[in-house]
């Protein structure tokens, strides 16, 4: 009997069942916890991926134009479709749904619709840990650079009967999960000349020297669009004011000196790429090689500079109101000093009747179309619509090309076709257009930037094209560059610069 008791005492058969019975509640609990955590993680990922996609879709529309908010909201509604799983609602479509968005009565930049809410932002804090506040909200579409998209909370009920979240948004075992994404729009240009121009329409304390016109009006209002602007450089260490121009850092491959800078301006195939987030200036003066760099576009021979390959060819229409004097003849590609401007019977594109803006360097847009036309094209008619709304000089220039008038001689004998002794005209791009960055120079200088030096990371207000109306004289004659504003990127731009743009939407948070 004692032996039997002793054998039973030392018998270990069936102990696993006892251990399993003891551990079974813990095993079941850990399994439920793993399932809950997996479901919560998957729901959180679904929400985050959804808000990321929606924010990127909307951010791609934030190009600074006045309708950017409308287009961004349309992208939120129609461009991306997402679904979430594992919430109490099962499959939930993450969408803005139907109907109009509800605008926050306190902040017009914030709206909500369907399962999504969003705020348009002009800026974001430098540190990701800093919260976005109302100080970051955008006042209008034209200053919007970012968008914050938030998914409305989804309820998640856990199986495990103990709180598994430390987020503070749970009630017993019910959790509200959400996601927030911030995306922005970055813009840049490539194949651009290394030139910047101080914004003639920059507002300072609510006013400017351009009759209080805005940059948007300058490309949309014909009366403002055709104003002639005299761009001038300033001396070293002098303040850059509205309408002055300077130079950007050219690509390293073209060299660092004045000749490399000039080649970057003269070429028809520039290599430079510049970001709207920040550009770097370069010292330089508008004389010598740089003057030649502008003027090769008019079929004017460079003075000893190496602008002698096909990429430096002139425009197809170089009518400039000039004839050769005794130092040259019509079969030469003339140098600037071999030309006589505004001689009898020859007339280039005229300046404006008066120059009431920008200290006498911006015209009123009233230029002598009839005189120019009769001098160069006689009885040839032009579109009757021009009598009602006077065209820009660039429109007239393009009309001459499109209607075979370039070779028509003026009463003094000038034609717009470059002399055969010059390089062949470049037809792949419009050589009379100059491309550059527009900077708000007054604000930048007030912030301590020296634009006469080599400043870096200067934000760009817009990239623009400018039509060169006449050749650039030497520094002794003022060295001014006369232009009409052609188009700008973003805002009220007309889209003619889209081929240069390199736009990208990216996530920031």
Short mmCIF file of C-alpha atoms in Angstrom, two decimals:
data_model
loop_
_atom_site.label_atom_id
_atom_site.label_comp_id
_atom_site.label_asym_id
_atom_site.label_seq_id
_atom_site.Cartn_x
_atom_site.Cartn_y
_atom_site.Cartn_z
CA UNK A 1 0.00 0.00 0.00
CA UNK A 2 2.80 2.36 0.92
CA UNK A 3 4.56 1.47 -2.31
CA UNK A 4 1.42 2.36 -4.26
CA UNK A 5 1.10 5.73 -2.53
CA UNK A 6 4.79 6.45 -3.10
CA UNK A 7 4.45 5.59 -6.84
CA UNK A 8 1.43 7.84 -7.20
CA UNK A 9 3.27 10.66 -5.47
CA UNK A 10 6.17 10.49 -7.91
CA UNK A 11 4.00 9.89 -11.02
CA UNK A 12 4.19 12.98 -13.45
CA UNK A 13 1.78 11.74 -16.10
CA UNK A 14 -0.86 14.41 -17.09
CA UNK A 15 1.03 17.39 -15.63
CA UNK A 16 0.89 19.19 -18.98
CA UNK A 17 -2.88 19.28 -18.75
CA UNK A 18 -2.65 20.95 -15.38
CA UNK A 19 -0.17 23.55 -16.65
CA UNK A 20 -2.29 24.25 -19.75
CA UNK A 21 -5.37 24.65 -17.59
CA UNK A 22 -3.54 27.15 -15.43
CA UNK A 23 -2.08 29.10 -18.39
CA UNK A 24 -5.14 28.90 -20.66
CA UNK A 25 -6.64 32.25 -19.55
CA UNK A 26 -3.33 33.99 -20.15
CA UNK A 27 -2.93 32.34 -23.58
CA UNK A 28 -6.45 33.36 -24.62
CA UNK A 29 -5.91 36.86 -23.28
CA UNK A 30 -2.61 37.33 -25.11
CA UNK A 31 -4.18 36.00 -28.32
CA UNK A 32 -7.03 38.47 -28.04
CA UNK A 33 -4.56 41.24 -27.28
CA UNK A 34 -2.49 40.35 -30.35
CA UNK A 35 -5.62 40.34 -32.51
CA UNK A 36 -6.74 43.69 -31.09
CA UNK A 37 -3.34 45.27 -31.57
CA UNK A 38 -3.18 43.97 -35.13
CA UNK A 39 -6.64 45.29 -35.92
CA UNK A 40 -5.84 48.67 -34.35
CA UNK A 41 -2.55 48.91 -36.21
CA UNK A 42 -4.19 48.02 -39.53
CA UNK A 43 -6.95 50.56 -39.00
CA UNK A 44 -4.40 53.22 -38.10
CA UNK A 45 -2.38 52.38 -41.25
CA UNK A 46 -5.49 52.55 -43.41
CA UNK A 47 -6.37 55.97 -42.04
CA UNK A 48 -2.83 57.29 -42.36
CA UNK A 49 -2.40 56.05 -45.92
CA UNK A 50 -5.75 57.56 -46.79
CA UNK A 51 -4.96 61.01 -45.39
CA UNK A 52 -1.50 60.89 -46.99
CA UNK A 53 -3.01 60.20 -50.40
CA UNK A 54 -5.71 62.86 -50.00
CA UNK A 55 -3.19 65.46 -48.80
CA UNK A 56 -0.85 64.79 -51.74
CA UNK A 57 -3.71 64.97 -54.23
CA UNK A 58 -4.84 68.31 -52.85
CA UNK A 59 -1.33 69.72 -52.45
CA UNK A 60 -0.62 69.19 -56.14
CA UNK A 61 -3.21 71.89 -56.88
CA UNK A 62 -1.74 74.53 -54.55
CA UNK A 63 0.16 76.46 -57.19
CA UNK A 64 -0.73 79.92 -55.92
CA UNK A 65 -3.52 80.66 -58.37
CA UNK A 66 -6.74 82.20 -57.16
CA UNK A 67 -8.73 79.01 -57.80
CA UNK A 68 -6.29 76.72 -55.95
CA UNK A 69 -8.67 76.01 -53.06
CA UNK A 70 -11.45 75.01 -55.45
CA UNK A 71 -9.19 72.68 -57.38
CA UNK A 72 -7.71 71.18 -54.21
CA UNK A 73 -11.17 70.40 -52.84
CA UNK A 74 -12.15 68.88 -56.18
CA UNK A 75 -9.07 66.64 -55.95
CA UNK A 76 -10.06 65.58 -52.43
CA UNK A 77 -13.49 64.60 -53.68
CA UNK A 78 -12.73 62.99 -57.03
CA UNK A 79 -9.06 62.11 -57.45
CA UNK A 80 -8.42 59.58 -54.68
CA UNK A 81 -10.59 56.75 -53.32
CA UNK A 82 -9.70 55.03 -50.04
CA UNK A 83 -11.37 52.56 -47.69
CA UNK A 84 -10.60 51.62 -44.12
CA UNK A 85 -11.24 48.31 -42.38
CA UNK A 86 -11.34 46.92 -38.84
CA UNK A 87 -13.40 49.74 -37.33
CA UNK A 88 -16.85 49.17 -35.88
CA UNK A 89 -18.24 50.29 -39.21
CA UNK A 90 -16.41 47.58 -41.14
CA UNK A 91 -15.52 48.91 -44.60
CA UNK A 92 -15.63 52.70 -44.38
CA UNK A 93 -15.02 54.91 -47.42
CA UNK A 94 -12.57 57.67 -46.58
CA UNK A 95 -14.06 60.38 -48.77
CA UNK A 96 -15.40 63.90 -48.72
CA UNK A 97 -18.76 62.58 -49.90
CA UNK A 98 -21.37 64.72 -51.60
CA UNK A 99 -22.56 68.26 -51.16
CA UNK A 100 -20.75 71.43 -50.20
CA UNK A 101 -17.98 71.60 -47.64
CA UNK A 102 -18.72 73.07 -44.23
CA UNK A 103 -16.52 76.10 -43.64
CA UNK A 104 -15.26 76.75 -40.13
CA UNK A 105 -16.95 80.00 -39.09
CA UNK A 106 -13.82 81.05 -37.21
CA UNK A 107 -11.19 80.18 -39.82
CA UNK A 108 -12.27 80.20 -43.46
CA UNK A 109 -9.17 78.18 -44.36
CA UNK A 110 -10.58 75.15 -42.51
CA UNK A 111 -13.39 73.00 -43.92
CA UNK A 112 -14.94 69.57 -43.46
CA UNK A 113 -16.95 67.25 -45.62
CA UNK A 114 -17.88 63.60 -45.29
CA UNK A 115 -15.19 61.65 -43.45
CA UNK A 116 -12.50 64.29 -43.92
CA UNK A 117 -11.60 67.75 -42.63
CA UNK A 118 -8.81 69.98 -43.89
CA UNK A 119 -7.10 73.35 -43.41
CA UNK A 120 -5.17 75.36 -45.97
CA UNK A 121 -1.84 76.59 -44.62
CA UNK A 122 0.49 79.41 -45.58
CA UNK A 123 3.30 77.97 -43.46
CA UNK A 124 4.16 75.14 -41.11
CA UNK A 125 6.34 75.20 -37.98
CA UNK A 126 10.01 74.44 -38.51
CA UNK A 127 9.91 71.58 -35.99
CA UNK A 128 7.60 68.64 -36.55
CA UNK A 129 6.96 68.49 -32.83
CA UNK A 130 5.44 71.97 -32.83
CA UNK A 131 1.67 72.00 -33.37
CA UNK A 132 0.04 73.74 -36.30
CA UNK A 133 -2.00 76.69 -35.07
CA UNK A 134 -4.24 79.35 -36.55
CA UNK A 135 -1.12 81.46 -37.16
CA UNK A 136 -0.23 78.98 -39.91
CA UNK A 137 -3.59 79.20 -41.68
CA UNK A 138 -3.69 80.79 -45.13
CA UNK A 139 -5.72 83.94 -45.71
CA UNK A 140 -6.27 83.21 -49.41
CA UNK A 141 -5.53 80.69 -52.13
CA UNK A 142 -2.67 82.74 -53.55
CA UNK A 143 -0.59 82.40 -50.36
CA UNK A 144 -1.45 78.76 -49.66
CA UNK A 145 1.56 76.43 -49.72
CA UNK A 146 0.41 73.45 -47.60
CA UNK A 147 -2.71 71.54 -46.64
CA UNK A 148 -3.49 69.62 -43.46
CA UNK A 149 -5.91 66.72 -43.95
CA UNK A 150 -7.50 64.88 -41.04
CA UNK A 151 -9.65 61.77 -41.08
CA UNK A 152 -12.68 61.93 -38.83
CA UNK A 153 -12.31 59.50 -35.90
CA UNK A 154 -13.26 55.86 -36.48
CA UNK A 155 -14.54 53.84 -33.51
CA UNK A 156 -12.72 50.61 -32.75
CA UNK A 157 -14.03 48.14 -30.14
CA UNK A 158 -11.43 45.85 -28.65
CA UNK A 159 -12.09 42.20 -27.81
CA UNK A 160 -9.58 42.22 -24.96
CA UNK A 161 -11.47 43.54 -21.92
CA UNK A 162 -8.65 45.80 -20.71
CA UNK A 163 -7.53 49.14 -22.18
CA UNK A 164 -4.73 48.61 -24.68
CA UNK A 165 -4.29 52.24 -25.68
CA UNK A 166 -2.53 55.07 -23.92
CA UNK A 167 -3.87 57.69 -26.33
CA UNK A 168 -6.42 58.98 -23.85
CA UNK A 169 -9.25 58.84 -26.38
CA UNK A 170 -10.71 55.54 -25.21
CA UNK A 171 -13.78 54.72 -23.15
CA UNK A 172 -13.37 51.30 -21.54
CA UNK A 173 -12.56 49.16 -24.61
CA UNK A 174 -13.85 51.54 -27.32
CA UNK A 175 -11.26 53.65 -29.12
CA UNK A 176 -11.47 56.56 -31.56
CA UNK A 177 -8.65 56.43 -34.10
CA UNK A 178 -7.81 59.22 -36.52
CA UNK A 179 -4.90 60.33 -38.74
CA UNK A 180 -3.46 63.66 -39.83
CA UNK A 181 -1.27 64.41 -42.83
CA UNK A 182 0.36 67.62 -44.02
CA UNK A 183 1.48 67.95 -47.63
CA UNK A 184 2.89 70.87 -49.55
CA UNK A 185 3.60 72.01 -53.05
CA UNK A 186 7.12 72.71 -54.23
CA UNK A 187 7.81 74.36 -57.54
CA UNK A 188 10.88 75.03 -59.61
CA UNK A 189 11.95 75.66 -63.17
CA UNK A 190 14.64 74.24 -65.41
CA UNK A 191 16.25 75.58 -68.58
CA UNK A 192 15.97 79.08 -67.12
CA UNK A 193 18.33 82.01 -67.55
CA UNK A 194 20.18 83.07 -64.36
CA UNK A 195 18.40 86.39 -63.94
CA UNK A 196 16.23 87.81 -61.17
CA UNK A 197 14.02 90.87 -61.33
CA UNK A 198 12.77 92.89 -58.40
CA UNK A 199 9.00 92.68 -58.38
CA UNK A 200 7.68 95.93 -59.90
CA UNK A 201 4.34 95.23 -58.21
CA UNK A 202 5.61 94.41 -54.73
CA UNK A 203 3.28 95.78 -52.09
CA UNK A 204 4.89 97.56 -49.14
CA UNK A 205 2.48 98.78 -46.47
CA UNK A 206 -0.42 98.36 -48.87
CA UNK A 207 1.01 100.37 -51.74
CA UNK A 208 3.62 100.14 -54.50
CA UNK A 209 5.24 102.23 -57.22
CA UNK A 210 3.22 100.62 -60.01
CA UNK A 211 -0.02 102.47 -59.33
CA UNK A 212 -1.03 99.80 -56.78
CA UNK A 213 -1.48 97.22 -59.53
CA UNK A 214 -0.76 93.63 -58.52
CA UNK A 215 1.37 91.02 -60.21
CA UNK A 216 -1.78 89.06 -61.00
CA UNK A 217 -3.34 92.09 -62.72
CA UNK A 218 -0.17 92.62 -64.70
CA UNK A 219 -0.72 89.39 -66.63
CA UNK A 220 -4.52 89.47 -66.81
CA UNK A 221 -5.47 93.12 -67.38
CA UNK A 222 -4.52 94.18 -70.95
CA UNK A 223 -4.04 97.82 -69.94
CA UNK A 224 -1.45 96.83 -67.33
CA UNK A 225 -0.02 93.91 -69.26
CA UNK A 226 1.26 96.09 -72.11
CA UNK A 227 3.09 98.57 -69.89
CA UNK A 228 6.74 98.83 -70.82
CA UNK A 229 9.17 98.34 -67.95
CA UNK A 230 12.70 99.68 -67.93
CA UNK A 231 14.81 97.24 -65.97
CA UNK A 232 17.95 98.72 -64.53
CA UNK A 233 20.82 97.39 -62.49
CA UNK A 234 22.19 99.21 -59.50
CA UNK A 235 25.74 99.69 -58.31
CA UNK A 236 27.42 97.42 -55.80
CA UNK A 237 26.07 97.74 -52.25
CA UNK A 238 23.14 99.90 -53.38
CA UNK A 239 19.60 98.85 -52.58
CA UNK A 240 17.66 96.93 -55.17
CA UNK A 241 14.33 98.58 -55.89
CA UNK A 242 11.29 97.69 -58.00
CA UNK A 243 12.22 96.90 -61.58
CA UNK A 244 15.94 96.45 -61.01
CA UNK A 245 17.48 93.24 -62.20
CA UNK A 246 20.44 91.17 -61.19
CA UNK A 247 21.88 87.73 -61.68
CA UNK A 248 21.44 84.31 -60.17
CA UNK A 249 24.16 81.77 -59.62
CA UNK A 250 24.56 79.91 -62.94
CA UNK A 251 25.27 76.16 -63.08
CA UNK A 252 28.80 75.18 -62.11
CA UNK A 253 29.36 73.64 -65.53
CA UNK A 254 29.39 77.02 -67.30
CA UNK A 255 32.06 78.62 -65.15
CA UNK A 256 32.03 81.23 -62.45
CA UNK A 257 33.28 84.38 -64.18
CA UNK A 258 31.51 87.09 -66.14
CA UNK A 259 31.92 85.13 -69.37
CA UNK A 260 30.26 82.04 -67.89
CA UNK A 261 27.38 84.15 -66.62
CA UNK A 262 27.03 85.80 -70.02
CA UNK A 263 27.01 82.46 -71.81
CA UNK A 264 24.19 81.26 -69.56
CA UNK A 265 22.15 84.33 -70.52
CA UNK A 266 23.04 84.24 -74.22
CA UNK A 267 22.40 80.57 -74.91
CA UNK A 268 19.14 79.23 -76.27
CA UNK A 269 19.62 76.05 -74.21
CA UNK A 270 20.25 77.21 -70.61
CA UNK A 271 21.03 74.50 -68.07
CA UNK A 272 19.99 76.21 -64.86
CA UNK A 273 17.33 74.82 -62.55
CA UNK A 274 15.96 77.02 -59.77
CA UNK A 275 13.61 76.29 -56.91
CA UNK A 276 10.84 78.61 -55.76
CA UNK A 277 11.88 77.74 -52.22
CA UNK A 278 15.15 79.60 -52.60
CA UNK A 279 17.62 80.92 -55.16
CA UNK A 280 21.15 82.30 -54.84
CA UNK A 281 22.25 85.61 -56.32
CA UNK A 282 25.56 86.35 -58.01
CA UNK A 283 27.41 89.61 -58.33
CA UNK A 284 27.66 91.09 -61.81
CA UNK A 285 27.10 94.26 -63.82
CA UNK A 286 25.20 94.85 -67.03
CA UNK A 287 28.12 95.63 -69.31
CA UNK A 288 30.58 93.96 -71.67
CA UNK A 289 29.82 90.27 -72.10
CA UNK A 290 26.43 90.55 -70.39
CA UNK A 291 25.27 93.28 -72.78
CA UNK A 292 26.34 91.07 -75.68
CA UNK A 293 24.47 88.15 -74.11
CA UNK A 294 21.19 90.02 -74.45
CA UNK A 295 21.90 91.47 -77.87
CA UNK A 296 22.82 88.28 -79.72
CA UNK A 297 19.09 87.63 -79.59
CA UNK A 298 18.65 90.59 -81.96
CA UNK A 299 21.25 89.45 -84.48
CA UNK A 300 23.89 91.81 -83.08
CA UNK A 301 27.41 90.45 -83.21
CA UNK A 302 29.21 89.99 -79.91
CA UNK A 303 32.25 92.18 -79.33
CA UNK A 304 34.98 89.59 -79.23
CA UNK A 305 33.04 87.13 -77.07
CA UNK A 306 32.67 83.51 -78.00
CA UNK A 307 28.96 83.53 -78.86
CA UNK A 308 29.64 81.98 -82.23
CA UNK A 309 27.89 78.59 -82.15
CA UNK A 310 24.37 77.67 -83.22
CA UNK A 311 22.88 77.88 -79.72
CA UNK A 312 23.57 81.64 -79.68
CA UNK A 313 21.62 82.34 -82.85
CA UNK A 314 19.17 85.27 -83.04
CA UNK A 315 15.41 85.29 -82.99
CA UNK A 316 13.58 84.80 -86.27
CA UNK A 317 12.27 88.38 -86.01
CA UNK A 318 14.88 90.98 -85.00
CA UNK A 319 13.19 94.16 -86.21
CA UNK A 320 14.62 96.87 -83.99
CA UNK A 321 14.41 100.17 -85.89
CA UNK A 322 18.09 100.28 -86.80
CA UNK A 323 20.23 100.52 -89.89
CA UNK A 324 23.95 100.09 -90.37
CA UNK A 325 26.08 103.21 -90.59
CA UNK A 326 29.35 103.76 -92.38
CA UNK A 327 31.09 101.17 -90.21
CA UNK A 328 29.20 98.25 -91.70
CA UNK A 329 26.80 97.11 -94.40
CA UNK A 330 23.64 95.11 -94.70
CA UNK A 331 25.51 91.89 -95.48
CA UNK A 332 27.31 91.89 -92.15
CA UNK A 333 26.15 90.69 -88.78
CA UNK A 334 26.60 94.11 -87.19
CA UNK A 335 28.07 95.00 -83.83
CA UNK A 336 26.12 97.37 -81.66
CA UNK A 337 28.33 100.32 -82.52
CA UNK A 338 27.67 99.76 -86.23
CA UNK A 339 23.95 100.42 -85.87
CA UNK A 340 22.04 103.68 -86.06
CA UNK A 341 18.73 103.50 -84.22
CA UNK A 342 15.53 105.38 -85.07
CA UNK A 343 16.91 106.67 -88.37
CA UNK A 344 14.35 108.03 -90.83
CA UNK A 345 12.04 105.32 -92.11
CA UNK A 346 13.03 102.71 -89.52
CA UNK A 347 11.06 102.20 -86.33
CA UNK A 348 11.43 99.61 -83.62
CA UNK A 349 8.77 98.81 -81.08
CA UNK A 350 8.10 102.17 -79.38
CA UNK A 351 8.15 103.05 -75.73
CA UNK A 352 4.97 104.18 -73.95
CA UNK A 353 3.62 107.69 -74.36
CA UNK A 354 4.25 108.51 -70.71
CA UNK A 355 6.01 106.80 -67.83
CA UNK A 356 3.99 107.64 -64.73
CA UNK A 357 4.94 104.62 -62.64
CA UNK A 358 7.96 103.25 -60.84
CA UNK A 359 9.80 106.55 -60.76
CA UNK A 360 9.58 107.04 -64.51
CA UNK A 361 10.62 103.51 -65.45
CA UNK A 362 7.19 101.99 -66.10
CA UNK A 363 4.95 103.26 -68.87
CA UNK A 364 1.21 103.70 -69.09
CA UNK A 365 0.74 100.99 -71.75
CA UNK A 366 -0.21 103.51 -74.46
CA UNK A 367 2.27 102.95 -77.28
CA UNK A 368 2.26 104.13 -80.90
CA UNK A 369 0.88 101.09 -82.70
CA UNK A 370 -0.32 102.98 -85.78
CA UNK A 371 3.02 104.72 -86.30
CA UNK A 372 4.96 101.49 -85.90
CA UNK A 373 2.66 99.62 -88.24
CA UNK A 374 2.56 102.22 -91.02
CA UNK A 375 6.35 102.67 -90.93
CA UNK A 376 7.09 98.97 -91.21
CA UNK A 377 4.14 97.50 -93.09
CA UNK A 378 2.52 100.36 -95.01
CA UNK A 379 -1.01 99.61 -96.11
CA UNK A 380 -0.97 96.03 -94.83
CA UNK A 381 -3.89 95.64 -92.46
CA UNK A 382 -3.76 94.35 -88.92
CA UNK A 383 -6.60 92.76 -86.87
CA UNK A 384 -9.47 95.18 -86.32
CA UNK A 385 -9.72 94.03 -82.70
CA UNK A 386 -6.49 95.91 -82.05
CA UNK A 387 -8.31 99.19 -82.55
CA UNK A 388 -10.62 98.38 -79.65
CA UNK A 389 -8.06 96.82 -77.32
CA UNK A 390 -4.48 97.75 -78.06
CA UNK A 391 -2.26 94.64 -78.17
CA UNK A 392 0.96 94.11 -76.33
CA UNK A 393 4.14 94.54 -78.32
CA UNK A 394 4.70 90.82 -78.00
CA UNK A 395 1.36 90.09 -79.66
CA UNK A 396 2.35 92.29 -82.59
CA UNK A 397 5.77 90.63 -82.82
CA UNK A 398 4.15 87.19 -82.91
CA UNK A 399 1.60 88.35 -85.48
CA UNK A 400 4.41 89.47 -87.79
CA UNK A 401 5.95 85.99 -87.61
CA UNK A 402 2.68 84.11 -88.04
CA UNK A 403 1.61 86.19 -91.05
CA UNK A 404 4.85 86.32 -93.03
CA UNK A 405 5.59 89.98 -92.33
CA UNK A 406 9.10 89.58 -90.92
CA UNK A 407 10.73 90.17 -94.30
CA UNK A 408 8.50 93.15 -95.16
CA UNK A 409 10.76 96.24 -95.50
CA UNK A 410 10.06 99.41 -93.60
CA UNK A 411 10.01 102.71 -95.46
CA UNK A 412 13.70 103.00 -94.52
CA UNK A 413 14.45 99.49 -95.79
CA UNK A 414 14.82 97.54 -92.55
CA UNK A 415 13.49 94.00 -92.37
CA UNK A 416 13.04 91.76 -89.39
CA UNK A 417 15.04 88.89 -90.88
CA UNK A 418 18.55 88.60 -89.42
CA UNK A 419 21.38 89.26 -91.93
CA UNK A 420 22.60 86.11 -93.61
CA UNK A 421 26.06 86.73 -92.18
CA UNK A 422 24.66 86.20 -88.66
CA UNK A 423 24.14 82.80 -87.12
CA UNK A 424 21.02 80.97 -88.28
CA UNK A 425 17.90 81.98 -86.34
CA UNK A 426 16.89 79.75 -83.43
CA UNK A 427 13.34 78.49 -83.91
CA UNK A 428 13.11 75.90 -81.11
CA UNK A 429 12.52 78.65 -78.53
CA UNK A 430 11.51 82.29 -78.71
CA UNK A 431 14.80 84.15 -78.43
CA UNK A 432 13.16 87.49 -77.70
CA UNK A 433 11.83 86.11 -74.42
CA UNK A 434 13.94 86.42 -71.31
CA UNK A 435 13.15 84.13 -68.40
CA UNK A 436 13.84 85.05 -64.80
CA UNK A 437 12.82 84.86 -61.17
CA UNK A 438 10.75 87.63 -59.58
CA UNK A 439 11.87 88.50 -56.05
CA UNK A 440 10.23 90.76 -53.51
CA UNK A 441 13.47 92.68 -53.11
CA UNK A 442 12.26 95.28 -50.64
CA UNK A 443 11.03 92.65 -48.19
CA UNK A 444 14.17 90.57 -48.64
CA UNK A 445 16.45 93.53 -47.99
CA UNK A 446 14.39 94.57 -44.99
CA UNK A 447 15.07 91.07 -43.65
CA UNK A 448 18.81 91.67 -43.98
CA UNK A 449 19.61 90.12 -47.35
CA UNK A 450 22.28 91.81 -49.48
CA UNK A 451 21.11 91.29 -53.05
CA UNK A 452 24.25 92.95 -54.40
CA UNK A 453 26.28 90.13 -52.90
CA UNK A 454 26.03 86.38 -53.13
CA UNK A 455 22.90 85.79 -51.04
CA UNK A 456 21.40 82.34 -50.75
CA UNK A 457 17.99 80.74 -50.18
CA UNK A 458 15.95 83.74 -51.30
CA UNK A 459 12.28 82.76 -51.78
CA UNK A 460 10.86 83.39 -55.25
CA UNK A 461 7.55 85.21 -55.64
CA UNK A 462 7.09 83.82 -59.16
CA UNK A 463 9.04 82.78 -62.20
CA UNK A 464 8.30 84.88 -65.26
CA UNK A 465 8.95 85.53 -68.92
CA UNK A 466 9.75 88.97 -70.31
CA UNK A 467 9.66 90.16 -73.91
CA UNK A 468 12.76 92.13 -74.93
CA UNK A 469 11.48 95.05 -77.00
CA UNK A 470 14.83 96.56 -78.04
CA UNK A 471 18.56 95.89 -77.80
CA UNK A 472 20.45 96.74 -74.65
CA UNK A 473 22.87 99.69 -74.89
CA UNK A 474 26.24 99.75 -73.18
CA UNK A 475 26.70 100.73 -69.56
CA UNK A 476 27.71 104.25 -70.62
CA UNK A 477 24.27 104.68 -72.18
CA UNK A 478 22.45 103.41 -69.11
CA UNK A 479 22.48 99.69 -69.83
CA UNK A 480 18.71 99.46 -69.45
CA UNK A 481 16.69 96.44 -70.51
CA UNK A 482 13.22 97.33 -71.84
CA UNK A 483 10.66 94.57 -71.45
CA UNK A 484 7.01 93.71 -71.31
CA UNK A 485 5.99 91.20 -68.69
CA UNK A 486 4.98 88.08 -70.57
CA UNK A 487 3.66 85.50 -68.12
CA UNK A 488 4.18 84.21 -64.59
CA UNK A 489 4.00 80.82 -62.96
CA UNK A 490 1.08 80.14 -60.66
CA UNK A 491 -1.55 82.68 -59.63
CA UNK A 492 -3.17 84.23 -62.69
CA UNK A 493 -0.54 82.94 -65.09
CA UNK A 494 -1.59 81.94 -68.59
CA UNK A 495 0.20 78.60 -68.65
CA UNK A 496 2.88 79.49 -71.22
CA UNK A 497 5.64 78.56 -68.74
CA UNK A 498 4.32 75.11 -67.91
CA UNK A 499 7.03 73.41 -69.99
CA UNK A 500 9.67 74.88 -67.69
CA UNK A 501 7.96 73.94 -64.45
CA UNK A 502 9.02 71.07 -62.24
CA UNK A 503 6.19 70.81 -59.74
CA UNK A 504 6.07 68.28 -56.95
CA UNK A 505 3.76 67.57 -54.07
CA UNK A 506 5.40 66.09 -50.99
CA UNK A 507 4.50 65.05 -47.48
CA UNK A 508 5.86 67.08 -44.60
CA UNK A 509 4.06 65.45 -41.68
#
